Coordinates of C-alpha atoms in Angstrom, one line a residue:
Chain B
X1 CA 27.1 106.7 -123.3
X2 CA 30.6 107.8 -122.5
X3 CA 33.4 105.4 -123.4
X4 CA 33.9 104.1 -119.9
X5 CA 36.2 101.4 -121.0
X6 CA 38.9 104.0 -121.5
X7 CA 39.0 104.5 -117.8
X8 CA 40.7 101.1 -117.3
X9 CA 44.5 100.7 -117.4
X10 CA 44.0 97.5 -119.6
X11 CA 42.6 99.7 -122.3
X12 CA 45.7 101.9 -122.3
X13 CA 47.9 98.8 -122.2
X14 CA 46.0 97.7 -125.4
X15 CA 46.6 101.1 -127.0
X16 CA 50.3 101.0 -126.1
X17 CA 50.7 97.5 -127.4
X18 CA 49.1 98.3 -130.7
X19 CA 51.0 101.6 -131.2
X20 CA 54.3 100.1 -130.2
X21 CA 53.7 97.1 -132.5
X22 CA 52.9 99.3 -135.5
X23 CA 55.9 101.6 -134.9
X24 CA 58.3 98.6 -134.4
X25 CA 56.9 96.9 -137.5
X26 CA 57.6 100.0 -139.6
X27 CA 61.1 100.4 -138.0
X28 CA 62.1 96.8 -138.8
X29 CA 62.6 97.3 -142.6
X30 CA 64.6 100.4 -142.0
X31 CA 66.7 98.6 -139.4
X32 CA 67.5 95.7 -141.7
X33 CA 68.2 98.1 -144.7
X34 CA 70.7 100.1 -142.6
X35 CA 72.5 96.9 -141.4
X36 CA 72.6 95.8 -145.1
X37 CA 74.5 99.0 -145.9
X38 CA 77.6 97.3 -144.4
X39 CA 77.6 94.7 -147.2
X40 CA 78.3 97.2 -150.0
X41 CA 80.4 99.9 -148.3
X42 CA 81.3 99.9 -144.6
X43 CA 82.0 103.7 -144.7
X44 CA 78.3 104.3 -145.5
X45 CA 77.2 102.4 -142.4
X46 CA 79.9 104.1 -140.3
X47 CA 78.6 107.5 -141.4
X48 CA 75.1 106.5 -140.4
X49 CA 76.3 105.1 -137.0
X50 CA 78.2 108.3 -136.3
X51 CA 74.9 110.2 -137.0
X52 CA 73.1 108.1 -134.4
X53 CA 75.5 109.3 -131.7
X54 CA 74.1 112.8 -131.8
X55 CA 71.8 113.6 -128.8
X56 CA 68.4 113.9 -130.6
X57 CA 69.0 110.6 -132.4
X58 CA 70.1 108.9 -129.2
X59 CA 66.9 110.1 -127.5
X60 CA 64.8 108.8 -130.4
X61 CA 66.6 105.4 -130.2
X62 CA 65.9 105.3 -126.5
X63 CA 62.3 105.9 -127.3
X64 CA 62.4 102.9 -129.6
X65 CA 64.1 100.8 -126.9
X66 CA 61.2 101.8 -124.5
X67 CA 58.6 100.8 -127.2
X68 CA 60.4 97.5 -127.8
X69 CA 60.6 96.8 -124.0
X70 CA 56.9 97.9 -123.6
X71 CA 55.8 95.5 -126.5
X72 CA 57.9 92.7 -124.8
X73 CA 56.5 93.2 -121.3
X74 CA 53.0 93.9 -122.6
X75 CA 53.2 90.8 -124.7
X76 CA 54.3 88.7 -121.8
X77 CA 51.4 90.0 -119.9
X78 CA 49.0 89.0 -122.7
X79 CA 50.6 85.5 -122.9
X80 CA 50.1 85.1 -119.2
X81 CA 46.4 86.3 -119.4
X82 CA 45.7 83.9 -122.3
X83 CA 47.7 80.8 -121.2
X84 CA 48.0 80.8 -117.4
X85 CA 45.2 80.5 -114.9
X86 CA 43.4 83.8 -114.3
X87 CA 44.7 85.8 -111.4
X88 CA 43.9 89.2 -109.9
X89 CA 46.3 92.0 -109.9
X90 CA 46.1 92.8 -113.6
X91 CA 46.8 96.4 -112.9
X92 CA 49.9 95.5 -111.0
X93 CA 51.1 93.5 -114.0
X94 CA 50.5 96.5 -116.2
X95 CA 52.4 98.7 -113.8
X96 CA 55.4 96.3 -113.7
X97 CA 55.4 96.1 -117.5
X98 CA 55.5 99.9 -117.7
X99 CA 58.3 100.1 -115.1
X100 CA 60.5 97.5 -116.7
X101 CA 60.1 99.3 -120.1
X102 CA 61.1 102.7 -118.7
X103 CA 64.1 101.1 -117.0
X104 CA 65.3 99.5 -120.3
X105 CA 65.1 102.8 -122.0
X106 CA 67.0 104.6 -119.2
X107 CA 69.7 101.9 -119.2
X108 CA 70.2 102.3 -123.0
X109 CA 70.3 106.1 -122.7
X110 CA 72.8 106.1 -119.9
X111 CA 75.1 103.8 -121.9
X112 CA 74.6 105.6 -125.2
X113 CA 75.6 109.0 -123.9
Chain Z
X1 CA 40.4 75.6 -144.7
X2 CA 37.5 77.3 -142.9
X3 CA 37.9 80.9 -141.8
X4 CA 37.7 80.0 -138.2
X5 CA 40.4 77.4 -138.5
X6 CA 42.6 79.8 -140.5
X7 CA 42.1 82.5 -137.8
X8 CA 43.0 80.0 -135.0
X9 CA 46.2 79.0 -136.8
X10 CA 47.2 82.7 -137.2
X11 CA 46.4 83.3 -133.6
X12 CA 48.6 80.4 -132.6
X13 CA 51.4 81.3 -134.9
X14 CA 51.3 84.8 -133.4
X15 CA 51.6 83.4 -129.9
X16 CA 54.3 80.9 -130.7
X17 CA 56.4 83.5 -132.5
X18 CA 55.8 85.8 -129.5
X19 CA 57.2 83.3 -127.1
X20 CA 60.3 82.9 -129.3
X21 CA 60.6 86.7 -129.7
X22 CA 60.3 87.2 -125.9
X23 CA 63.6 85.3 -125.4
X24 CA 65.2 87.0 -128.5
X25 CA 64.2 90.5 -127.4
X26 CA 65.6 90.1 -123.9
X27 CA 68.9 89.0 -125.4
X28 CA 68.7 91.9 -128.0
X29 CA 68.0 94.5 -125.3
X30 CA 70.9 93.3 -123.2
X31 CA 73.2 93.2 -126.2
X32 CA 72.2 96.7 -127.3
X33 CA 72.9 98.2 -123.8
X34 CA 76.3 96.5 -123.7
X35 CA 77.3 97.1 -127.3
X36 CA 76.4 100.8 -127.4
X37 CA 78.8 101.7 -124.6
X38 CA 81.9 101.8 -126.7
X39 CA 80.0 103.4 -129.7
X40 CA 78.9 101.3 -132.7
X41 CA 81.0 101.0 -135.8
X42 CA 80.8 98.5 -138.7
X43 CA 84.1 97.0 -137.6
X44 CA 82.7 96.5 -134.0
X45 CA 79.5 94.9 -135.3
X46 CA 81.3 92.6 -137.8
X47 CA 84.0 91.8 -135.1
X48 CA 81.3 90.8 -132.6
X49 CA 78.9 88.8 -134.6
X50 CA 80.5 88.2 -138.0
X51 CA 81.6 84.6 -138.8
X52 CA 79.9 83.4 -135.6
X53 CA 77.5 80.4 -136.2
X54 CA 75.9 81.0 -132.8
X55 CA 74.9 84.6 -133.6
X56 CA 74.0 83.6 -137.2
X57 CA 71.5 81.0 -135.7
X58 CA 70.2 83.5 -133.1
X59 CA 69.6 86.3 -135.6
X60 CA 68.2 83.8 -138.2
X61 CA 65.6 82.6 -135.6
X62 CA 65.0 86.2 -134.5
X63 CA 64.2 87.3 -138.1
X64 CA 62.1 84.3 -138.8
X65 CA 60.0 84.9 -135.7
X66 CA 59.7 88.6 -136.4
X67 CA 58.7 88.0 -140.0
X68 CA 55.9 85.7 -138.8
X69 CA 54.8 87.9 -135.8
X70 CA 54.8 91.4 -137.3
X71 CA 52.6 90.7 -140.4
X72 CA 49.9 88.9 -138.4
X73 CA 49.7 92.0 -136.1
X74 CA 49.7 94.3 -139.1
X75 CA 46.8 92.2 -140.7
X76 CA 44.8 92.6 -137.5
X77 CA 45.4 96.4 -137.3
X78 CA 44.5 96.9 -141.0
X79 CA 41.4 94.8 -140.9
X80 CA 40.2 96.2 -137.5
X81 CA 41.1 99.9 -138.0
X82 CA 40.5 100.5 -141.7
X83 CA 37.7 99.6 -144.1
X84 CA 40.0 97.0 -145.7
X85 CA 38.7 93.4 -146.1
X86 CA 40.5 90.6 -144.3
X87 CA 41.6 89.1 -147.6
X88 CA 43.3 92.3 -148.7
X89 CA 44.8 93.0 -145.3
X90 CA 46.2 89.4 -145.3
X91 CA 47.7 89.9 -148.7
X92 CA 49.4 93.2 -147.8
X93 CA 50.6 91.8 -144.5
X94 CA 52.0 88.7 -146.3
X95 CA 53.9 90.8 -148.8
X96 CA 55.2 92.9 -145.9
X97 CA 56.4 89.7 -144.1
X98 CA 58.2 88.4 -147.2
X99 CA 59.9 91.8 -147.6
X100 CA 61.0 91.7 -143.9
X101 CA 62.4 88.2 -144.2
X102 CA 64.3 89.0 -147.4
X103 CA 65.8 92.3 -146.0
X104 CA 66.6 90.6 -142.6
X105 CA 68.2 87.5 -143.9
X106 CA 70.2 89.5 -146.4
X107 CA 71.7 91.7 -143.7
X108 CA 72.3 88.8 -141.2
X109 CA 73.9 86.5 -143.8
X110 CA 76.0 89.4 -145.2
X111 CA 77.4 90.4 -141.9
X112 CA 78.1 86.7 -141.1
X113 CA 80.1 86.5 -144.3
X114 CA 81.9 89.8 -143.7
X115 CA 83.3 88.2 -140.6
X116 CA 84.8 85.4 -142.5
X117 CA 81.8 83.0 -142.2
X118 CA 80.3 80.8 -144.9

């Protein structure tokens, strides 16, 4: 039997939620460590922050912003599915979550560059 | 505590922390988009949030919620997608959560103090 469940948007919403969750979890210690650089020597953090303004890093950061927004909107969808009365239009909710996430990334990128 | 009860509590902790994070992440996204406009520097960050009890409380809650939420998710991923037992996945995830909390609170408290707080 073919894996027919993969044809449903909710499967891909699950995959995106899982992948974004793992990436964000791995990013968090790095994020906190870098912020902690300020405590010992501000110039080290300043050097790092200057590096983040280069175009490739800004694009990577925008990618992280999209993943964060996607995990947020996907998570809100899950909370709604679990705690609110069932309603139709799950695919619409997934589409809205995706749209909002891309908007967040675009806003970040436009402001960062 | 039975396995089922422990799983239920973790599920609930995951959802409660998610609800807290939902609010924090919206604030964080808005702050990022606003703060990044002028370019980030240590002085800008310390000037904006350092010494401010409101931001200290916000980021303290944010880190606490993240340090609860992320490890529970990592535990699920490890136990569902690897051969690892639930006990071992829980242990590794717990260590990860402590690590996150220590690194996070260290950074947040430190930046608060750099701004003249505490």
